[in-house]
Amino acid sequence: MPTFELGPNQYGKAEIRLVHVERTGAGDRLTDLNVSVALRGDLAASHLTGDNAAVLPTDTQKNTVYAFARQFGIAGIEAFATRLAEHFVATQPSIHEARVTIERYPWIDVDSRHCLRRSGGEVHTATVHHGHYGTQVVAGVAGLVLLKTTDSEFHGYLKDRYTTLAETRDRILATSVNATWRTATGFTDPEPARAALVEAFADTYSHALQQTLFAMGSRVLDRCPDVVEVKLSLPNRHHFLVDLTPFGLDNPNEVYYAADRPYGLIEGVVRRDGATIPPEVTWTF
Ligand SMILES: O=c1[nH]c(=O)c2[nH]c(=O)[nH]c2[nH]1
């Protein structure tokens, strides 16, 4: 009968998506992190016999990350990771080593108040349809990630027996803009359309992402006379306020869990009155 032994092992909560908003009078400061924790120590029994006496649950590790963000803020990712790693080793005798890895996603201020754009990842697109009908140019932008730390509400919606969503008068609104626009005349500079999308997202007080979508499309039509219609596909990147009350902490719109899926997907076309889509032009969102 062969015998086997347990080799090196570690465990922890990976990819804890934490968004921290420091609300200052001079504009909100956003920190967007992906935190992973790995712990090592006297953990053989949990693997060999199922005895969990030495196991600090990964769920607890996740809670600690959110609670520390509220209690201590996030001055820098090195300091935040060090505080967490030291905590796990100092407070749990069974844990001898901790590795905390943090990725920080950089954001750029769109205005001096509440709107930011995530840097990198944005793609500009162009699709040309050419045939007996002439040439149709569809230009666009994809992966343009925008976020407002406030000026967004969602309430007054339908409720049925399956509804659990709480109405909110103040939430984070974030999306990754996928937009295409069709011009009547062919080539056009995409920058004014892109700028109009960002500007409308920033300055529209939102009651729903649907309303923001229409405002964004309308702003493009307003600013770009040669654009006939705009198609928008806006994933609602949900940010859920973390309930810190079990840890004796309040959460005045400061610590959020950034969920990646599932997400709402709000899509629509905004066009000039009377604009017709040539049947030859097949839209792709
Ligand atoms: O802006 C929103 N539109 C919705 O249709 C919706 N549905 C939901 O659960 N949250 C939101 N937010």
CSV table of C-alpha atoms and ligand atoms in Angstrom, one decimal:
chain,number,residue,atom,x,y,z
A,1,MET,CA,0.0,0.0,0.0
A,2,PRO,CA,1.8,3.2,-1.1
A,3,THR,CA,1.8,6.1,1.3
A,4,PHE,CA,1.6,9.7,0.3
A,5,GLU,CA,2.6,12.9,2.1
A,6,LEU,CA,1.3,16.4,1.9
A,7,GLY,CA,3.8,18.8,0.3
A,8,PRO,CA,3.9,22.6,0.4
A,9,ASN,CA,0.4,24.1,0.7
A,10,GLN,CA,-1.3,27.4,1.2
A,11,TYR,CA,-4.7,28.8,1.1
A,12,GLY,CA,-6.5,32.1,1.1
A,13,LYS,CA,-9.1,34.4,-0.6
A,14,ALA,CA,-8.0,35.4,-4.1
A,15,GLU,CA,-9.1,38.5,-6.0
A,16,ILE,CA,-11.0,40.5,-3.4
A,17,ARG,CA,-12.4,43.4,-5.4
A,18,LEU,CA,-12.3,46.4,-3.2
A,19,VAL,CA,-13.2,49.9,-4.2
A,20,HIS,CA,-12.6,52.6,-1.6
A,21,VAL,CA,-13.9,56.1,-1.9
A,22,GLU,CA,-12.4,58.8,0.3
A,23,ARG,CA,-15.0,61.5,0.3
A,24,THR,CA,-13.2,64.8,0.6
A,25,GLY,CA,-14.6,68.3,0.2
A,26,ALA,CA,-12.2,68.8,-2.7
A,27,GLY,CA,-13.5,65.9,-4.8
A,28,ASP,CA,-13.6,62.2,-4.1
A,29,ARG,CA,-10.5,60.0,-4.2
A,30,LEU,CA,-11.0,56.5,-5.5
A,31,THR,CA,-8.8,53.5,-4.9
A,32,ASP,CA,-9.6,50.4,-6.9
A,33,LEU,CA,-7.9,47.2,-5.8
A,34,ASN,CA,-7.7,43.5,-6.4
A,35,VAL,CA,-6.4,41.9,-3.2
A,36,SER,CA,-5.3,38.3,-2.9
A,37,VAL,CA,-4.4,36.6,0.4
A,38,ALA,CA,-2.4,33.4,0.9
A,39,LEU,CA,-1.7,31.9,4.3
A,40,ARG,CA,0.7,29.1,5.3
A,41,GLY,CA,1.2,27.5,8.7
A,42,ASP,CA,0.1,24.5,10.7
A,43,LEU,CA,-2.5,23.5,8.2
A,44,ALA,CA,-1.7,19.9,7.4
A,45,ALA,CA,-4.6,18.6,9.5
A,46,SER,CA,-7.2,20.3,7.4
A,47,HIS,CA,-5.9,18.5,4.4
A,48,LEU,CA,-5.2,15.1,6.0
A,49,THR,CA,-8.1,14.7,8.4
A,50,GLY,CA,-10.5,17.5,7.7
A,51,ASP,CA,-9.9,19.1,11.1
A,52,ASN,CA,-10.4,22.8,10.5
A,53,ALA,CA,-9.4,23.9,14.0
A,54,ALA,CA,-6.4,25.8,12.6
A,55,VAL,CA,-8.2,27.3,9.6
A,56,LEU,CA,-9.1,31.0,9.4
A,57,PRO,CA,-11.8,30.9,6.8
A,58,THR,CA,-11.1,32.7,3.5
A,59,ASP,CA,-14.4,34.5,4.0
A,60,THR,CA,-13.0,36.0,7.2
A,61,GLN,CA,-9.9,37.0,5.3
A,62,LYS,CA,-12.1,38.8,2.8
A,63,ASN,CA,-14.0,40.6,5.6
A,64,THR,CA,-10.8,41.7,7.2
A,65,VAL,CA,-9.7,43.4,3.9
A,66,TYR,CA,-13.0,45.3,3.8
A,67,ALA,CA,-13.0,46.2,7.5
A,68,PHE,CA,-9.3,47.4,7.4
A,69,ALA,CA,-10.1,49.6,4.4
A,70,ARG,CA,-12.8,51.3,6.5
A,71,GLN,CA,-10.8,51.4,9.7
A,72,PHE,CA,-7.4,52.5,8.4
A,73,GLY,CA,-8.0,53.7,4.9
A,74,ILE,CA,-5.6,52.9,2.1
A,75,ALA,CA,-2.6,55.2,2.1
A,76,GLY,CA,-0.6,53.0,-0.2
A,77,ILE,CA,-0.9,49.4,-1.4
A,78,GLU,CA,2.4,48.4,0.2
A,79,ALA,CA,1.3,49.7,3.6
A,80,PHE,CA,-2.1,48.2,3.3
A,81,ALA,CA,-0.8,44.8,2.3
A,82,THR,CA,1.8,44.9,5.1
A,83,ARG,CA,-0.9,45.7,7.7
A,84,LEU,CA,-3.0,42.8,6.5
A,85,ALA,CA,-0.2,40.3,6.3
A,86,GLU,CA,1.1,41.2,9.8
A,87,HIS,CA,-2.4,40.9,11.2
A,88,PHE,CA,-3.0,37.4,10.0
A,89,VAL,CA,0.3,36.1,11.4
A,90,ALA,CA,0.1,38.1,14.6
A,91,THR,CA,-3.5,37.2,15.5
A,92,GLN,CA,-3.6,33.5,14.5
A,93,PRO,CA,-1.1,31.1,16.1
A,94,SER,CA,-1.7,28.5,13.4
A,95,ILE,CA,-0.7,31.0,10.7
A,96,HIS,CA,3.0,31.5,10.3
A,97,GLU,CA,3.3,33.2,6.9
A,98,ALA,CA,1.1,35.5,4.9
A,99,ARG,CA,1.4,36.7,1.4
A,100,VAL,CA,-0.8,39.6,0.4
A,101,THR,CA,-0.7,40.6,-3.3
A,102,ILE,CA,-2.5,43.8,-4.4
A,103,GLU,CA,-3.2,45.0,-7.9
A,104,ARG,CA,-4.2,48.6,-8.2
A,105,TYR,CA,-6.1,49.9,-11.2
A,106,PRO,CA,-5.3,53.4,-12.1
A,107,TRP,CA,-8.1,56.0,-12.7
A,108,ILE,CA,-7.9,59.5,-14.1
A,109,ASP,CA,-10.1,62.3,-13.0
A,110,VAL,CA,-12.6,63.4,-15.7
A,111,ASP,CA,-13.8,66.4,-13.7
A,112,SER,CA,-12.7,67.8,-10.4
A,113,ARG,CA,-15.7,66.3,-8.5
A,114,HIS,CA,-17.0,62.8,-8.9
A,115,CYS,CA,-16.3,61.3,-12.3
A,116,LEU,CA,-13.3,59.2,-13.2
A,117,ARG,CA,-12.0,57.2,-16.2
A,118,ARG,CA,-10.0,54.1,-15.8
A,119,SER,CA,-6.8,54.4,-17.6
A,120,GLY,CA,-5.8,51.9,-20.3
A,121,GLY,CA,-7.8,49.2,-22.1
A,122,GLU,CA,-9.8,51.6,-24.3
A,123,VAL,CA,-10.1,50.6,-28.0
A,124,HIS,CA,-11.2,52.7,-30.9
A,125,THR,CA,-13.0,51.0,-33.7
A,126,ALA,CA,-14.0,51.6,-37.3
A,127,THR,CA,-16.2,49.5,-39.6
A,128,VAL,CA,-16.7,50.4,-43.2
A,129,HIS,CA,-19.6,49.0,-45.2
A,130,HIS,CA,-19.0,49.5,-48.9
A,131,GLY,CA,-21.4,48.3,-51.7
A,132,HIS,CA,-23.8,49.4,-54.3
A,133,TYR,CA,-25.4,51.7,-51.7
A,134,GLY,CA,-22.1,53.6,-51.3
A,135,THR,CA,-19.9,53.7,-48.2
A,136,GLN,CA,-21.1,53.6,-44.6
A,137,VAL,CA,-18.6,54.3,-41.8
A,138,VAL,CA,-19.4,53.1,-38.4
A,139,ALA,CA,-16.8,54.3,-35.8
A,140,GLY,CA,-16.7,53.7,-32.2
A,141,VAL,CA,-15.1,53.1,-28.9
A,142,ALA,CA,-15.0,50.0,-26.6
A,143,GLY,CA,-13.8,49.4,-23.1
A,144,LEU,CA,-14.0,53.1,-22.1
A,145,VAL,CA,-14.5,52.6,-18.3
A,146,LEU,CA,-16.2,55.4,-16.5
A,147,LEU,CA,-17.3,55.8,-12.9
A,148,LYS,CA,-19.1,58.4,-10.8
A,149,THR,CA,-18.8,58.2,-7.1
A,150,THR,CA,-22.2,59.9,-6.6
A,151,ASP,CA,-25.0,61.7,-8.5
A,152,SER,CA,-26.7,58.4,-9.3
A,153,GLU,CA,-29.9,57.0,-7.9
A,154,PHE,CA,-32.1,53.9,-8.7
A,155,HIS,CA,-35.6,53.7,-7.3
A,156,GLY,CA,-39.2,53.6,-8.4
A,157,TYR,CA,-38.8,50.4,-10.3
A,158,LEU,CA,-41.2,47.4,-10.6
A,159,LYS,CA,-41.3,45.1,-7.6
A,160,ASP,CA,-42.6,41.5,-7.5
A,161,ARG,CA,-42.2,38.6,-5.2
A,162,TYR,CA,-38.6,38.0,-6.3
A,163,THR,CA,-37.4,41.6,-5.8
A,164,THR,CA,-34.8,42.0,-3.1
A,165,LEU,CA,-32.9,45.1,-4.5
A,166,ALA,CA,-33.1,48.0,-2.1
A,167,GLU,CA,-34.0,51.4,-3.6
A,168,THR,CA,-31.0,53.8,-3.5
A,169,ARG,CA,-30.7,57.6,-3.6
A,170,ASP,CA,-27.0,57.5,-3.8
A,171,ARG,CA,-24.8,54.9,-5.4
A,172,ILE,CA,-21.7,54.4,-7.5
A,173,LEU,CA,-22.5,54.3,-11.2
A,174,ALA,CA,-19.9,52.6,-13.4
A,175,THR,CA,-19.8,51.2,-16.9
A,176,SER,CA,-17.5,50.2,-19.7
A,177,VAL,CA,-18.7,52.1,-22.6
A,178,ASN,CA,-19.1,50.3,-25.9
A,179,ALA,CA,-20.4,52.8,-28.5
A,180,THR,CA,-20.6,52.9,-32.2
A,181,TRP,CA,-21.8,55.9,-34.3
A,182,ARG,CA,-22.8,56.2,-37.9
A,183,THR,CA,-22.1,59.2,-39.9
A,184,ALA,CA,-24.0,60.4,-43.0
A,185,THR,CA,-20.9,61.7,-44.7
A,186,GLY,CA,-18.2,59.1,-44.2
A,187,PHE,CA,-15.0,59.9,-42.3
A,188,THR,CA,-15.1,62.0,-39.2
A,189,ASP,CA,-12.9,62.8,-36.3
A,190,PRO,CA,-13.9,60.3,-33.5
A,191,GLU,CA,-12.6,62.5,-30.7
A,192,PRO,CA,-15.6,64.9,-30.4
A,193,ALA,CA,-18.0,61.9,-30.1
A,194,ARG,CA,-15.8,60.2,-27.5
A,195,ALA,CA,-15.5,63.4,-25.6
A,196,ALA,CA,-19.3,63.9,-25.7
A,197,LEU,CA,-19.8,60.5,-24.3
A,198,VAL,CA,-17.5,61.1,-21.3
A,199,GLU,CA,-18.9,64.6,-20.7
A,200,ALA,CA,-22.5,63.4,-20.7
A,201,PHE,CA,-21.7,60.5,-18.3
A,202,ALA,CA,-20.0,63.0,-16.0
A,203,ASP,CA,-22.6,65.7,-15.9
A,204,THR,CA,-25.8,63.8,-16.1
A,205,TYR,CA,-27.5,63.3,-12.7
A,206,SER,CA,-28.5,59.7,-13.2
A,207,HIS,CA,-31.8,58.0,-12.2
A,208,ALA,CA,-30.9,54.9,-14.1
A,209,LEU,CA,-28.2,53.8,-16.5
A,210,GLN,CA,-30.9,53.8,-19.2
A,211,GLN,CA,-31.3,57.6,-18.7
A,212,THR,CA,-27.6,58.1,-18.8
A,213,LEU,CA,-27.4,56.1,-22.0
A,214,PHE,CA,-29.9,58.4,-23.7
A,215,ALA,CA,-28.1,61.5,-22.4
A,216,MET,CA,-24.8,60.1,-23.8
A,217,GLY,CA,-26.2,59.3,-27.2
A,218,SER,CA,-28.0,62.7,-27.4
A,219,ARG,CA,-24.8,64.5,-26.5
A,220,VAL,CA,-22.9,62.9,-29.4
A,221,LEU,CA,-25.7,63.9,-31.8
A,222,ASP,CA,-25.7,67.4,-30.4
A,223,ARG,CA,-21.9,67.8,-30.7
A,224,CYS,CA,-21.3,66.0,-34.0
A,225,PRO,CA,-23.6,67.2,-36.7
A,226,ASP,CA,-22.5,64.5,-39.2
A,227,VAL,CA,-23.4,61.6,-36.8
A,228,VAL,CA,-26.8,60.2,-37.6
A,229,GLU,CA,-27.2,57.6,-34.9
A,230,VAL,CA,-25.3,56.2,-31.9
A,231,LYS,CA,-25.6,52.7,-30.5
A,232,LEU,CA,-24.6,52.1,-27.0
A,233,SER,CA,-24.0,48.9,-25.0
A,234,LEU,CA,-23.4,49.7,-21.4
A,235,PRO,CA,-22.7,47.0,-18.8
A,236,ASN,CA,-23.7,48.2,-15.3
A,237,ARG,CA,-20.6,47.5,-13.3
A,238,HIS,CA,-22.2,47.0,-9.9
A,239,HIS,CA,-20.5,48.3,-6.8
A,240,PHE,CA,-22.2,47.0,-3.6
A,241,LEU,CA,-21.7,48.7,-0.3
A,242,VAL,CA,-20.1,46.2,2.1
A,243,ASP,CA,-22.1,45.6,5.3
A,244,LEU,CA,-19.5,46.2,8.0
A,245,THR,CA,-22.0,46.3,10.9
A,246,PRO,CA,-21.0,42.7,12.0
A,247,PHE,CA,-17.6,44.2,12.8
A,248,GLY,CA,-19.0,47.2,14.7
A,249,LEU,CA,-18.2,49.5,11.8
A,250,ASP,CA,-20.4,51.9,9.8
A,251,ASN,CA,-19.9,52.3,6.1
A,252,PRO,CA,-20.8,55.9,5.0
A,253,ASN,CA,-20.5,55.1,1.2
A,254,GLU,CA,-16.8,54.4,1.5
A,255,VAL,CA,-16.0,50.6,1.1
A,256,TYR,CA,-17.5,48.8,-1.9
A,257,TYR,CA,-17.3,45.3,-3.4
A,258,ALA,CA,-16.9,45.6,-7.2
A,259,ALA,CA,-18.7,42.7,-8.7
A,260,ASP,CA,-17.7,41.5,-12.1
A,261,ARG,CA,-20.7,39.3,-12.9
A,262,PRO,CA,-23.5,39.0,-13.4
A,263,TYR,CA,-24.0,42.6,-14.6
A,264,GLY,CA,-26.9,44.6,-16.0
A,265,LEU,CA,-26.5,45.3,-19.7
A,266,ILE,CA,-28.2,48.4,-20.9
A,267,GLU,CA,-28.3,48.8,-24.7
A,268,GLY,CA,-30.0,51.2,-27.0
A,269,VAL,CA,-29.8,53.3,-30.1
A,270,VAL,CA,-30.2,57.1,-30.1
A,271,ARG,CA,-30.8,58.7,-33.5
A,272,ARG,CA,-31.9,61.8,-35.2
A,273,ASP,CA,-35.6,62.1,-36.0
A,274,GLY,CA,-36.3,60.4,-39.2
A,275,ALA,CA,-32.9,58.7,-39.5
A,276,THR,CA,-33.1,55.4,-41.3
A,277,ILE,CA,-30.6,52.6,-41.0
A,278,PRO,CA,-29.5,51.3,-44.4
A,279,PRO,CA,-30.4,47.6,-44.4
A,280,GLU,CA,-26.9,46.8,-45.6
A,281,VAL,CA,-25.4,48.1,-42.4
A,282,THR,CA,-25.5,45.4,-39.9
A,283,TRP,CA,-24.8,46.7,-36.4
A,284,THR,CA,-22.7,44.9,-34.0
A,285,PHE,CA,-22.7,46.1,-30.4
B,1,LIG,O1,-29.5,51.8,-13.8
B,1,LIG,C1,-30.0,50.7,-13.5
B,1,LIG,N1,-31.0,50.2,-14.4
B,1,LIG,C2,-31.6,49.0,-14.2
B,1,LIG,O2,-32.4,48.6,-15.0
B,1,LIG,C3,-31.2,48.3,-13.0
B,1,LIG,N2,-31.6,47.1,-12.6
B,1,LIG,C4,-30.9,46.9,-11.4
B,1,LIG,O3,-31.0,45.8,-10.7
B,1,LIG,N3,-30.1,47.9,-11.2
B,1,LIG,C5,-30.2,48.8,-12.2
B,1,LIG,N4,-29.7,50.0,-12.4
